[in-house]
């Protein structure tokens, strides 16, 4: 099973393109004939603070079950980096009524699948299975919240799995090593300036007691959102959740922990003077690069405008960067992309790609800087390209309606980040109202007039700090 981090790009896609349930899975037309999305969500909050959201869909006898905890890499500190991701692994390694390795095998026997992911802001667990096993699934999830084992021998065994994952994601992956260093440079001195998997020395030292502390502090009902979508009866789900989770006490110290961890001054960029070049040595036979700029967190209107900007300049064959740097007589790159990565309390905008044959890093860097400062914002952004991108975004929203998992993930993300699943209505309105002028202004403000960090990796690079 692939217990892994979201990459930057996949997180951006999850937050920007994941889609919600639409009534009877058919678009409803407004007077303007633009399709819209109407969610039919039933929501409860138990007396202990647990939030439950249910979306009924009787199309097929299947369901998806998602659990969101607001705890991730940013909640760790020196000496405990990687603890939340390590805990995610251990949640599959035994609880009071489900011995080690039984959780996965039980779900497989029921005809389902299960997995999880951890990022800087949250940890998410999810299952898809026949809806006839709703009661079993709820009992299993409640058991690993109430009775997680964290046996020392299994912690040590899983530690080796985490080490191997780190090697696969970072040490043995040029792309992963490049991405990690970019994040460390952009967010230096903030809770986002590290590795969600954790530093090697911290992973070696983490104990069952460390993991238990994170579990007891954050795996509590008032820090939990459960979303179930599919062929279920919402009132029955509510009754089962209440009977299995209702007796778990809310944490009285969660508010203080959150206030401490959510202090916005901790996440602010430490300096605006970030202009820098970093060279990494890796196994890539062709140079790879990321050119990163300080971005914005989830929520502000400009962060939505930057989503549109990233797609206009770097998404697909027809994007400006692809046409200018790849699909040209003398290409500088063999591939290129752009991404606006918005986290809960900050963000980063970056352009990346692979150099074409016989193109040097200094040549690419010089040309790219010139294009960004002098050409891109005017040439790339037009009424046509902005409207095309907005149409693609709306289509992507609808595409996510095809699965219960897409519905549950979409609803849970918004409920967790914004405290209201219906935030999607505001999102769609903002995307639809973004003007070409706004996109150009944001391009000038955050890219053309800003400084960036240029990070490259190549098997011929000499490492720089």
GROMACS .gro file of C-alpha atoms in nm:
model
  465
    1UNK     CA    1   0.000   0.000   0.000
    2UNK     CA    2   0.132   0.342  -0.087
    3UNK     CA    3   0.144   0.542   0.235
    4UNK     CA    4   0.288   0.863   0.097
    5UNK     CA    5   0.293   1.240   0.097
    6UNK     CA    6   0.107   1.450  -0.148
    7UNK     CA    7   0.356   1.606  -0.383
    8UNK     CA    8   0.322   1.977  -0.438
    9UNK     CA    9   0.147   1.930  -0.766
   10UNK     CA   10  -0.098   1.671  -0.639
   11UNK     CA   11  -0.190   1.887  -0.343
   12UNK     CA   12  -0.257   2.181  -0.568
   13UNK     CA   13  -0.478   1.961  -0.784
   14UNK     CA   14  -0.659   1.828  -0.479
   15UNK     CA   15  -0.735   2.175  -0.349
   16UNK     CA   16  -0.810   2.336  -0.681
   17UNK     CA   17  -0.968   2.069  -0.898
   18UNK     CA   18  -1.135   1.814  -0.671
   19UNK     CA   19  -1.506   1.814  -0.723
   20UNK     CA   20  -1.822   1.796  -0.522
   21UNK     CA   21  -2.146   1.605  -0.545
   22UNK     CA   22  -2.413   1.751  -0.767
   23UNK     CA   23  -2.778   1.682  -0.715
   24UNK     CA   24  -2.855   1.364  -0.913
   25UNK     CA   25  -2.515   1.414  -1.076
   26UNK     CA   26  -2.659   1.647  -1.338
   27UNK     CA   27  -2.554   2.011  -1.384
   28UNK     CA   28  -2.817   2.266  -1.298
   29UNK     CA   29  -2.831   2.568  -1.527
   30UNK     CA   30  -2.839   2.926  -1.409
   31UNK     CA   31  -3.000   3.198  -1.609
   32UNK     CA   32  -2.665   3.254  -1.778
   33UNK     CA   33  -2.661   2.887  -1.890
   34UNK     CA   34  -2.340   2.830  -1.699
   35UNK     CA   35  -2.362   2.494  -1.519
   36UNK     CA   36  -2.338   2.496  -1.142
   37UNK     CA   37  -2.293   2.250  -0.857
   38UNK     CA   38  -2.555   2.179  -0.593
   39UNK     CA   39  -2.454   1.967  -0.298
   40UNK     CA   40  -2.702   1.772  -0.093
   41UNK     CA   41  -2.502   1.727   0.227
   42UNK     CA   42  -2.637   1.640   0.568
   43UNK     CA   43  -2.415   1.766   0.846
   44UNK     CA   44  -2.409   1.699   1.218
   45UNK     CA   45  -2.178   1.804   1.499
   46UNK     CA   46  -2.171   1.569   1.798
   47UNK     CA   47  -2.154   1.703   2.153
   48UNK     CA   48  -1.781   1.618   2.162
   49UNK     CA   49  -1.712   1.835   1.855
   50UNK     CA   50  -1.685   1.564   1.589
   51UNK     CA   51  -1.825   1.684   1.256
   52UNK     CA   52  -2.004   1.435   1.033
   53UNK     CA   53  -2.103   1.500   0.670
   54UNK     CA   54  -2.304   1.251   0.464
   55UNK     CA   55  -2.384   1.259   0.092
   56UNK     CA   56  -2.634   0.997  -0.018
   57UNK     CA   57  -2.598   0.847  -0.366
   58UNK     CA   58  -2.800   0.533  -0.439
   59UNK     CA   59  -2.657   0.480  -0.789
   60UNK     CA   60  -2.439   0.182  -0.689
   61UNK     CA   61  -2.412  -0.023  -0.365
   62UNK     CA   62  -2.075   0.127  -0.271
   63UNK     CA   63  -1.944   0.400  -0.042
   64UNK     CA   64  -1.634   0.600   0.045
   65UNK     CA   65  -1.536   0.688   0.400
   66UNK     CA   66  -1.291   0.974   0.470
   67UNK     CA   67  -1.151   1.094   0.802
   68UNK     CA   68  -0.967   1.427   0.824
   69UNK     CA   69  -0.744   1.526   1.116
   70UNK     CA   70  -0.597   1.875   1.136
   71UNK     CA   71  -0.245   1.764   1.215
   72UNK     CA   72   0.053   1.746   0.982
   73UNK     CA   73   0.416   1.836   0.938
   74UNK     CA   74   0.369   2.196   1.051
   75UNK     CA   75   0.255   2.079   1.396
   76UNK     CA   76   0.592   1.917   1.468
   77UNK     CA   77   0.905   2.076   1.607
   78UNK     CA   78   1.277   2.012   1.644
   79UNK     CA   79   1.331   1.648   1.733
   80UNK     CA   80   0.987   1.528   1.623
   81UNK     CA   81   0.989   1.594   1.247
   82UNK     CA   82   0.812   1.312   1.065
   83UNK     CA   83   0.604   1.211   1.369
   84UNK     CA   84   0.264   1.277   1.210
   85UNK     CA   85   0.354   1.083   0.896
   86UNK     CA   86   0.502   0.800   1.107
   87UNK     CA   87   0.180   0.793   1.312
   88UNK     CA   88  -0.019   0.763   0.990
   89UNK     CA   89   0.173   0.442   0.916
   90UNK     CA   90   0.114   0.307   1.267
   91UNK     CA   91  -0.262   0.360   1.241
   92UNK     CA   92  -0.257   0.052   1.016
   93UNK     CA   93  -0.047  -0.155   1.258
   94UNK     CA   94  -0.293  -0.270   1.518
   95UNK     CA   95  -0.558  -0.155   1.765
   96UNK     CA   96  -0.740  -0.314   2.058
   97UNK     CA   97  -0.979  -0.532   1.857
   98UNK     CA   98  -0.785  -0.550   1.529
   99UNK     CA   99  -0.438  -0.701   1.576
  100UNK     CA  100  -0.140  -0.592   1.362
  101UNK     CA  101  -0.197  -0.623   0.984
  102UNK     CA  102  -0.564  -0.720   1.035
  103UNK     CA  103  -0.708  -0.375   0.948
  104UNK     CA  104  -0.595  -0.387   0.584
  105UNK     CA  105  -0.676  -0.753   0.532
  106UNK     CA  106  -1.024  -0.715   0.682
  107UNK     CA  107  -1.112  -0.434   0.443
  108UNK     CA  108  -0.974  -0.634   0.150
  109UNK     CA  109  -1.188  -0.933   0.252
  110UNK     CA  110  -1.490  -0.701   0.254
  111UNK     CA  111  -1.409  -0.612  -0.108
  112UNK     CA  112  -1.266  -0.270  -0.031
  113UNK     CA  113  -0.945  -0.070  -0.029
  114UNK     CA  114  -0.781   0.168   0.217
  115UNK     CA  115  -0.500   0.422   0.224
  116UNK     CA  116  -0.394   0.753   0.379
  117UNK     CA  117  -0.177   1.059   0.325
  118UNK     CA  118  -0.007   1.321   0.537
  119UNK     CA  119   0.093   1.671   0.429
  120UNK     CA  120   0.198   1.985   0.615
  121UNK     CA  121  -0.156   2.076   0.721
  122UNK     CA  122  -0.348   1.754   0.777
  123UNK     CA  123  -0.365   1.375   0.782
  124UNK     CA  124  -0.638   1.198   0.586
  125UNK     CA  125  -0.751   0.833   0.594
  126UNK     CA  126  -0.986   0.686   0.337
  127UNK     CA  127  -1.164   0.366   0.241
  128UNK     CA  128  -1.387   0.257  -0.046
  129UNK     CA  129  -1.597  -0.057  -0.009
  130UNK     CA  130  -1.946  -0.206  -0.055
  131UNK     CA  131  -2.194  -0.005   0.150
  132UNK     CA  132  -2.331  -0.323   0.311
  133UNK     CA  133  -2.024  -0.306   0.538
  134UNK     CA  134  -2.090   0.045   0.669
  135UNK     CA  135  -2.125  -0.074   1.030
  136UNK     CA  136  -1.801  -0.273   1.014
  137UNK     CA  137  -1.610   0.024   0.876
  138UNK     CA  138  -1.731   0.265   1.142
  139UNK     CA  139  -1.644   0.017   1.418
  140UNK     CA  140  -1.295  -0.035   1.276
  141UNK     CA  141  -1.224   0.337   1.247
  142UNK     CA  142  -1.348   0.402   1.600
  143UNK     CA  143  -1.132   0.121   1.736
  144UNK     CA  144  -0.806   0.266   1.606
  145UNK     CA  145  -0.893   0.604   1.753
  146UNK     CA  146  -0.978   0.458   2.095
  147UNK     CA  147  -0.732   0.169   2.116
  148UNK     CA  148  -0.425   0.225   1.895
  149UNK     CA  149  -0.153  -0.016   2.011
  150UNK     CA  150   0.183   0.138   1.908
  151UNK     CA  151   0.377  -0.174   2.003
  152UNK     CA  152   0.753  -0.098   2.030
  153UNK     CA  153   0.858  -0.387   1.805
  154UNK     CA  154   0.612  -0.280   1.535
  155UNK     CA  155   0.722   0.084   1.566
  156UNK     CA  156   1.082  -0.023   1.502
  157UNK     CA  157   0.974  -0.237   1.208
  158UNK     CA  158   0.769   0.043   1.055
  159UNK     CA  159   1.058   0.285   1.106
  160UNK     CA  160   1.248   0.095   0.838
  161UNK     CA  161   0.951   0.130   0.602
  162UNK     CA  162   0.953   0.506   0.659
  163UNK     CA  163   1.329   0.520   0.593
  164UNK     CA  164   1.277   0.339   0.263
  165UNK     CA  165   0.997   0.578   0.171
  166UNK     CA  166   1.222   0.874   0.244
  167UNK     CA  167   1.494   0.728   0.021
  168UNK     CA  168   1.242   0.669  -0.257
  169UNK     CA  169   1.087   1.017  -0.225
  170UNK     CA  170   1.400   1.224  -0.172
  171UNK     CA  171   1.747   1.069  -0.168
  172UNK     CA  172   1.696   0.844  -0.472
  173UNK     CA  173   1.464   1.080  -0.661
  174UNK     CA  174   1.608   1.386  -0.839
  175UNK     CA  175   1.259   1.538  -0.861
  176UNK     CA  176   1.191   1.477  -0.492
  177UNK     CA  177   1.529   1.610  -0.381
  178UNK     CA  178   1.475   1.920  -0.595
  179UNK     CA  179   1.127   1.980  -0.455
  180UNK     CA  180   1.238   1.934  -0.094
  181UNK     CA  181   1.522   2.183  -0.127
  182UNK     CA  182   1.293   2.434  -0.298
  183UNK     CA  183   1.048   2.415  -0.007
  184UNK     CA  184   1.329   2.444   0.248
  185UNK     CA  185   1.463   2.757   0.081
  186UNK     CA  186   1.132   2.934   0.025
  187UNK     CA  187   0.992   2.860   0.372
  188UNK     CA  188   1.319   2.877   0.565
  189UNK     CA  189   1.255   2.947   0.932
  190UNK     CA  190   0.884   2.856   0.916
  191UNK     CA  191   0.694   2.532   0.995
  192UNK     CA  192   0.666   2.470   0.619
  193UNK     CA  193   1.042   2.472   0.568
  194UNK     CA  194   1.107   2.104   0.622
  195UNK     CA  195   1.015   1.751   0.525
  196UNK     CA  196   0.681   1.590   0.613
  197UNK     CA  197   0.850   1.248   0.610
  198UNK     CA  198   1.099   1.382   0.863
  199UNK     CA  199   1.470   1.429   0.911
  200UNK     CA  200   1.675   1.110   0.938
  201UNK     CA  201   1.807   1.178   1.289
  202UNK     CA  202   1.458   1.256   1.418
  203UNK     CA  203   1.314   0.941   1.261
  204UNK     CA  204   1.582   0.735   1.433
  205UNK     CA  205   1.495   0.884   1.770
  206UNK     CA  206   1.113   0.886   1.758
  207UNK     CA  207   0.961   0.663   2.025
  208UNK     CA  208   0.617   0.508   2.075
  209UNK     CA  209   0.566   0.775   2.343
  210UNK     CA  210   0.632   1.053   2.090
  211UNK     CA  211   0.375   0.904   1.854
  212UNK     CA  212   0.127   0.851   2.137
  213UNK     CA  213   0.156   1.218   2.227
  214UNK     CA  214   0.056   1.328   1.877
  215UNK     CA  215  -0.226   1.073   1.873
  216UNK     CA  216  -0.365   1.183   2.210
  217UNK     CA  217  -0.330   1.553   2.133
  218UNK     CA  218  -0.473   1.561   1.781
  219UNK     CA  219  -0.668   1.239   1.713
  220UNK     CA  220  -0.959   1.372   1.915
  221UNK     CA  221  -1.322   1.421   1.811
  222UNK     CA  222  -1.310   1.802   1.813
  223UNK     CA  223  -1.022   1.783   1.562
  224UNK     CA  224  -1.194   1.530   1.336
  225UNK     CA  225  -1.414   1.551   1.026
  226UNK     CA  226  -1.576   1.233   0.894
  227UNK     CA  227  -1.729   1.231   0.546
  228UNK     CA  228  -1.922   0.935   0.404
  229UNK     CA  229  -2.053   0.938   0.047
  230UNK     CA  230  -2.244   0.669  -0.138
  231UNK     CA  231  -2.529   0.423  -0.097
  232UNK     CA  232  -2.603   0.493   0.268
  233UNK     CA  233  -2.886   0.630   0.477
  234UNK     CA  234  -2.770   0.953   0.640
  235UNK     CA  235  -2.972   0.907   0.959
  236UNK     CA  236  -2.837   0.555   1.001
  237UNK     CA  237  -2.483   0.682   0.952
  238UNK     CA  238  -2.540   0.949   1.214
  239UNK     CA  239  -2.672   0.693   1.460
  240UNK     CA  240  -2.375   0.458   1.405
  241UNK     CA  241  -2.118   0.736   1.430
  242UNK     CA  242  -2.278   0.865   1.748
  243UNK     CA  243  -2.283   0.521   1.911
  244UNK     CA  244  -1.918   0.448   1.818
  245UNK     CA  245  -1.755   0.790   1.856
  246UNK     CA  246  -1.993   0.974   2.090
  247UNK     CA  247  -1.831   0.840   2.406
  248UNK     CA  248  -1.486   0.978   2.316
  249UNK     CA  249  -1.418   1.291   2.520
  250UNK     CA  250  -1.333   1.617   2.348
  251UNK     CA  251  -0.985   1.750   2.415
  252UNK     CA  252  -0.978   2.043   2.655
  253UNK     CA  253  -0.628   2.146   2.544
  254UNK     CA  254  -0.684   2.136   2.168
  255UNK     CA  255  -0.774   2.504   2.148
  256UNK     CA  256  -0.448   2.609   2.313
  257UNK     CA  257  -0.249   2.375   2.088
  258UNK     CA  258  -0.417   2.516   1.779
  259UNK     CA  259  -0.367   2.877   1.886
  260UNK     CA  260   0.001   2.805   1.935
  261UNK     CA  261   0.038   2.621   1.605
  262UNK     CA  262  -0.173   2.867   1.406
  263UNK     CA  263   0.013   3.182   1.511
  264UNK     CA  264   0.039   3.348   1.170
  265UNK     CA  265   0.366   3.520   1.255
  266UNK     CA  266   0.532   3.176   1.257
  267UNK     CA  267   0.443   3.122   0.891
  268UNK     CA  268   0.531   3.464   0.752
  269UNK     CA  269   0.825   3.480   0.511
  270UNK     CA  270   1.132   3.584   0.706
  271UNK     CA  271   1.263   3.810   0.430
  272UNK     CA  272   1.153   3.948   0.095
  273UNK     CA  273   1.511   3.928  -0.028
  274UNK     CA  274   1.505   3.566  -0.142
  275UNK     CA  275   1.695   3.598  -0.470
  276UNK     CA  276   1.928   3.300  -0.473
  277UNK     CA  277   2.061   3.014  -0.684
  278UNK     CA  278   2.109   2.665  -0.540
  279UNK     CA  279   2.278   2.379  -0.724
  280UNK     CA  280   2.223   2.018  -0.619
  281UNK     CA  281   2.408   1.711  -0.733
  282UNK     CA  282   2.182   1.419  -0.820
  283UNK     CA  283   2.132   1.129  -1.056
  284UNK     CA  284   1.953   1.324  -1.327
  285UNK     CA  285   2.150   1.306  -1.657
  286UNK     CA  286   1.967   1.619  -1.777
  287UNK     CA  287   1.938   1.930  -1.558
  288UNK     CA  288   1.605   1.977  -1.378
  289UNK     CA  289   1.504   2.308  -1.221
  290UNK     CA  290   1.246   2.488  -1.010
  291UNK     CA  291   1.216   2.866  -1.009
  292UNK     CA  292   1.016   2.957  -0.699
  293UNK     CA  293   0.845   3.277  -0.581
  294UNK     CA  294   0.677   3.366  -0.255
  295UNK     CA  295   0.304   3.298  -0.280
  296UNK     CA  296  -0.017   3.322  -0.077
  297UNK     CA  297  -0.214   3.095   0.158
  298UNK     CA  298  -0.556   2.945   0.095
  299UNK     CA  299  -0.841   3.193   0.096
  300UNK     CA  300  -0.740   3.539  -0.035
  301UNK     CA  301  -0.882   3.632  -0.374
  302UNK     CA  302  -0.534   3.680  -0.517
  303UNK     CA  303  -0.450   3.317  -0.440
  304UNK     CA  304  -0.737   3.209  -0.670
  305UNK     CA  305  -0.608   3.449  -0.935
  306UNK     CA  306  -0.267   3.283  -0.903
  307UNK     CA  307  -0.433   2.945  -0.969
  308UNK     CA  308  -0.561   3.081  -1.299
  309UNK     CA  309  -0.221   3.234  -1.373
  310UNK     CA  310  -0.037   2.905  -1.319
  311UNK     CA  311  -0.266   2.725  -1.564
  312UNK     CA  312  -0.252   3.000  -1.826
  313UNK     CA  313   0.126   3.005  -1.837
  314UNK     CA  314   0.215   2.643  -1.768
  315UNK     CA  315  -0.069   2.392  -1.805
  316UNK     CA  316  -0.079   2.186  -2.123
  317UNK     CA  317   0.059   2.191  -2.475
  318UNK     CA  318  -0.092   2.530  -2.561
  319UNK     CA  319   0.036   2.710  -2.251
  320UNK     CA  320   0.263   3.010  -2.302
  321UNK     CA  321   0.569   2.857  -2.136
  322UNK     CA  322   0.536   2.539  -2.340
  323UNK     CA  323   0.496   2.725  -2.666
  324UNK     CA  324   0.778   2.969  -2.588
  325UNK     CA  325   1.036   2.737  -2.429
  326UNK     CA  326   0.955   2.388  -2.563
  327UNK     CA  327   0.758   2.404  -2.890
  328UNK     CA  328   0.994   2.639  -3.067
  329UNK     CA  329   1.272   2.615  -3.327
  330UNK     CA  330   1.542   2.638  -3.061
  331UNK     CA  331   1.388   2.493  -2.745
  332UNK     CA  332   1.540   2.570  -2.409
  333UNK     CA  333   1.339   2.300  -2.233
  334UNK     CA  334   1.209   1.952  -2.310
  335UNK     CA  335   0.914   2.001  -2.073
  336UNK     CA  336   0.780   2.274  -1.846
  337UNK     CA  337   0.504   2.331  -1.589
  338UNK     CA  338   0.383   2.594  -1.343
  339UNK     CA  339   0.216   2.543  -1.006
  340UNK     CA  340   0.051   2.756  -0.740
  341UNK     CA  341   0.086   2.560  -0.415
  342UNK     CA  342  -0.142   2.710  -0.150
  343UNK     CA  343  -0.105   2.584   0.205
  344UNK     CA  344  -0.324   2.683   0.497
  345UNK     CA  345  -0.098   2.965   0.618
  346UNK     CA  346   0.127   3.047   0.324
  347UNK     CA  347   0.211   2.946  -0.031
  348UNK     CA  348   0.464   2.922  -0.310
  349UNK     CA  349   0.440   2.972  -0.687
  350UNK     CA  350   0.694   2.785  -0.896
  351UNK     CA  351   0.791   2.708  -1.253
  352UNK     CA  352   0.981   2.388  -1.327
  353UNK     CA  353   1.104   2.167  -1.605
  354UNK     CA  354   1.388   1.979  -1.774
  355UNK     CA  355   1.650   2.143  -1.992
  356UNK     CA  356   1.679   2.053  -2.360
  357UNK     CA  357   1.999   1.900  -2.498
  358UNK     CA  358   2.302   2.129  -2.505
  359UNK     CA  359   2.125   2.409  -2.313
  360UNK     CA  360   2.321   2.529  -2.011
  361UNK     CA  361   2.170   2.625  -1.678
  362UNK     CA  362   2.304   2.984  -1.697
  363UNK     CA  363   2.146   3.025  -2.043
  364UNK     CA  364   1.811   2.891  -1.924
  365UNK     CA  365   1.812   3.099  -1.606
  366UNK     CA  366   1.901   3.420  -1.789
  367UNK     CA  367   1.636   3.371  -2.058
  368UNK     CA  368   1.366   3.263  -1.815
  369UNK     CA  369   1.424   3.563  -1.590
  370UNK     CA  370   1.406   3.795  -1.891
  371UNK     CA  371   1.084   3.636  -2.018
  372UNK     CA  372   0.917   3.659  -1.678
  373UNK     CA  373   1.016   4.021  -1.615
  374UNK     CA  374   0.966   4.160  -1.965
  375UNK     CA  375   0.729   3.947  -2.174
  376UNK     CA  376   0.524   3.681  -2.003
  377UNK     CA  377   0.261   3.886  -1.823
  378UNK     CA  378   0.166   4.075  -2.138
  379UNK     CA  379   0.203   3.800  -2.398
  380UNK     CA  380   0.060   3.502  -2.209
  381UNK     CA  381  -0.248   3.656  -2.055
  382UNK     CA  382  -0.542   3.744  -2.277
  383UNK     CA  383  -0.921   3.730  -2.266
  384UNK     CA  384  -0.905   3.405  -2.462
  385UNK     CA  385  -0.649   3.225  -2.244
  386UNK     CA  386  -0.814   3.335  -1.918
  387UNK     CA  387  -1.163   3.230  -2.029
  388UNK     CA  388  -1.029   2.899  -2.161
  389UNK     CA  389  -0.868   2.829  -1.823
  390UNK     CA  390  -1.185   2.916  -1.633
  391UNK     CA  391  -1.382   2.678  -1.855
  392UNK     CA  392  -1.129   2.403  -1.789
  393UNK     CA  393  -1.153   2.461  -1.415
  394UNK     CA  394  -1.532   2.428  -1.419
  395UNK     CA  395  -1.508   2.112  -1.628
  396UNK     CA  396  -1.258   1.969  -1.380
  397UNK     CA  397  -1.500   2.036  -1.096
  398UNK     CA  398  -1.766   1.831  -1.273
  399UNK     CA  399  -1.524   1.551  -1.362
  400UNK     CA  400  -1.473   1.486  -0.993
  401UNK     CA  401  -1.840   1.403  -0.952
  402UNK     CA  402  -1.784   1.062  -1.105
  403UNK     CA  403  -1.679   0.890  -0.782
  404UNK     CA  404  -1.788   0.881  -0.420
  405UNK     CA  405  -1.424   0.926  -0.324
  406UNK     CA  406  -1.401   1.250  -0.521
  407UNK     CA  407  -1.715   1.379  -0.353
  408UNK     CA  408  -1.603   1.286  -0.001
  409UNK     CA  409  -1.253   1.427  -0.048
  410UNK     CA  410  -1.383   1.754  -0.189
  411UNK     CA  411  -1.635   1.804   0.092
  412UNK     CA  412  -1.390   1.708   0.363
  413UNK     CA  413  -1.112   1.937   0.243
  414UNK     CA  414  -1.334   2.242   0.248
  415UNK     CA  415  -1.496   2.155   0.578
  416UNK     CA  416  -1.150   2.105   0.731
  417UNK     CA  417  -0.977   2.410   0.586
  418UNK     CA  418  -1.261   2.661   0.595
  419UNK     CA  419  -1.496   2.515   0.855
  420UNK     CA  420  -1.771   2.504   0.592
  421UNK     CA  421  -1.802   2.252   0.309
  422UNK     CA  422  -2.011   2.501   0.110
  423UNK     CA  423  -1.703   2.719   0.059
  424UNK     CA  424  -1.700   2.569  -0.292
  425UNK     CA  425  -1.980   2.813  -0.385
  426UNK     CA  426  -1.754   3.107  -0.309
  427UNK     CA  427  -1.467   2.941  -0.494
  428UNK     CA  428  -1.668   2.900  -0.814
  429UNK     CA  429  -1.796   3.257  -0.795
  430UNK     CA  430  -1.442   3.389  -0.749
  431UNK     CA  431  -1.299   3.185  -1.038
  432UNK     CA  432  -1.585   3.292  -1.264
  433UNK     CA  433  -1.541   3.660  -1.175
  434UNK     CA  434  -1.163   3.681  -1.223
  435UNK     CA  435  -1.075   3.927  -1.497
  436UNK     CA  436  -0.786   3.934  -1.742
  437UNK     CA  437  -0.668   4.257  -1.582
  438UNK     CA  438  -0.650   4.089  -1.241
  439UNK     CA  439  -0.441   3.803  -1.375
  440UNK     CA  440  -0.198   4.046  -1.538
  441UNK     CA  441  -0.171   4.251  -1.218
  442UNK     CA  442  -0.098   3.943  -1.008
  443UNK     CA  443   0.158   3.825  -1.263
  444UNK     CA  444   0.338   4.158  -1.241
  445UNK     CA  445   0.317   4.176  -0.861
  446UNK     CA  446   0.422   3.825  -0.764
  447UNK     CA  447   0.643   3.720  -1.057
  448UNK     CA  448   0.768   4.001  -1.282
  449UNK     CA  449   0.842   4.245  -1.000
  450UNK     CA  450   0.947   3.983  -0.746
  451UNK     CA  451   1.264   3.792  -0.668
  452UNK     CA  452   1.286   3.416  -0.692
  453UNK     CA  453   1.495   3.119  -0.590
  454UNK     CA  454   1.641   2.913  -0.875
  455UNK     CA  455   1.715   2.553  -0.772
  456UNK     CA  456   1.862   2.295  -1.009
  457UNK     CA  457   1.975   1.933  -0.989
  458UNK     CA  458   2.207   1.753  -1.229
  459UNK     CA  459   2.464   1.477  -1.213
  460UNK     CA  460   2.731   1.731  -1.318
  461UNK     CA  461   2.636   2.002  -1.068
  462UNK     CA  462   2.870   2.098  -0.789
  463UNK     CA  463   2.663   2.136  -0.470
  464UNK     CA  464   2.610   2.490  -0.337
  465UNK     CA  465   2.454   2.602  -0.011
   0.00000   0.00000   0.00000
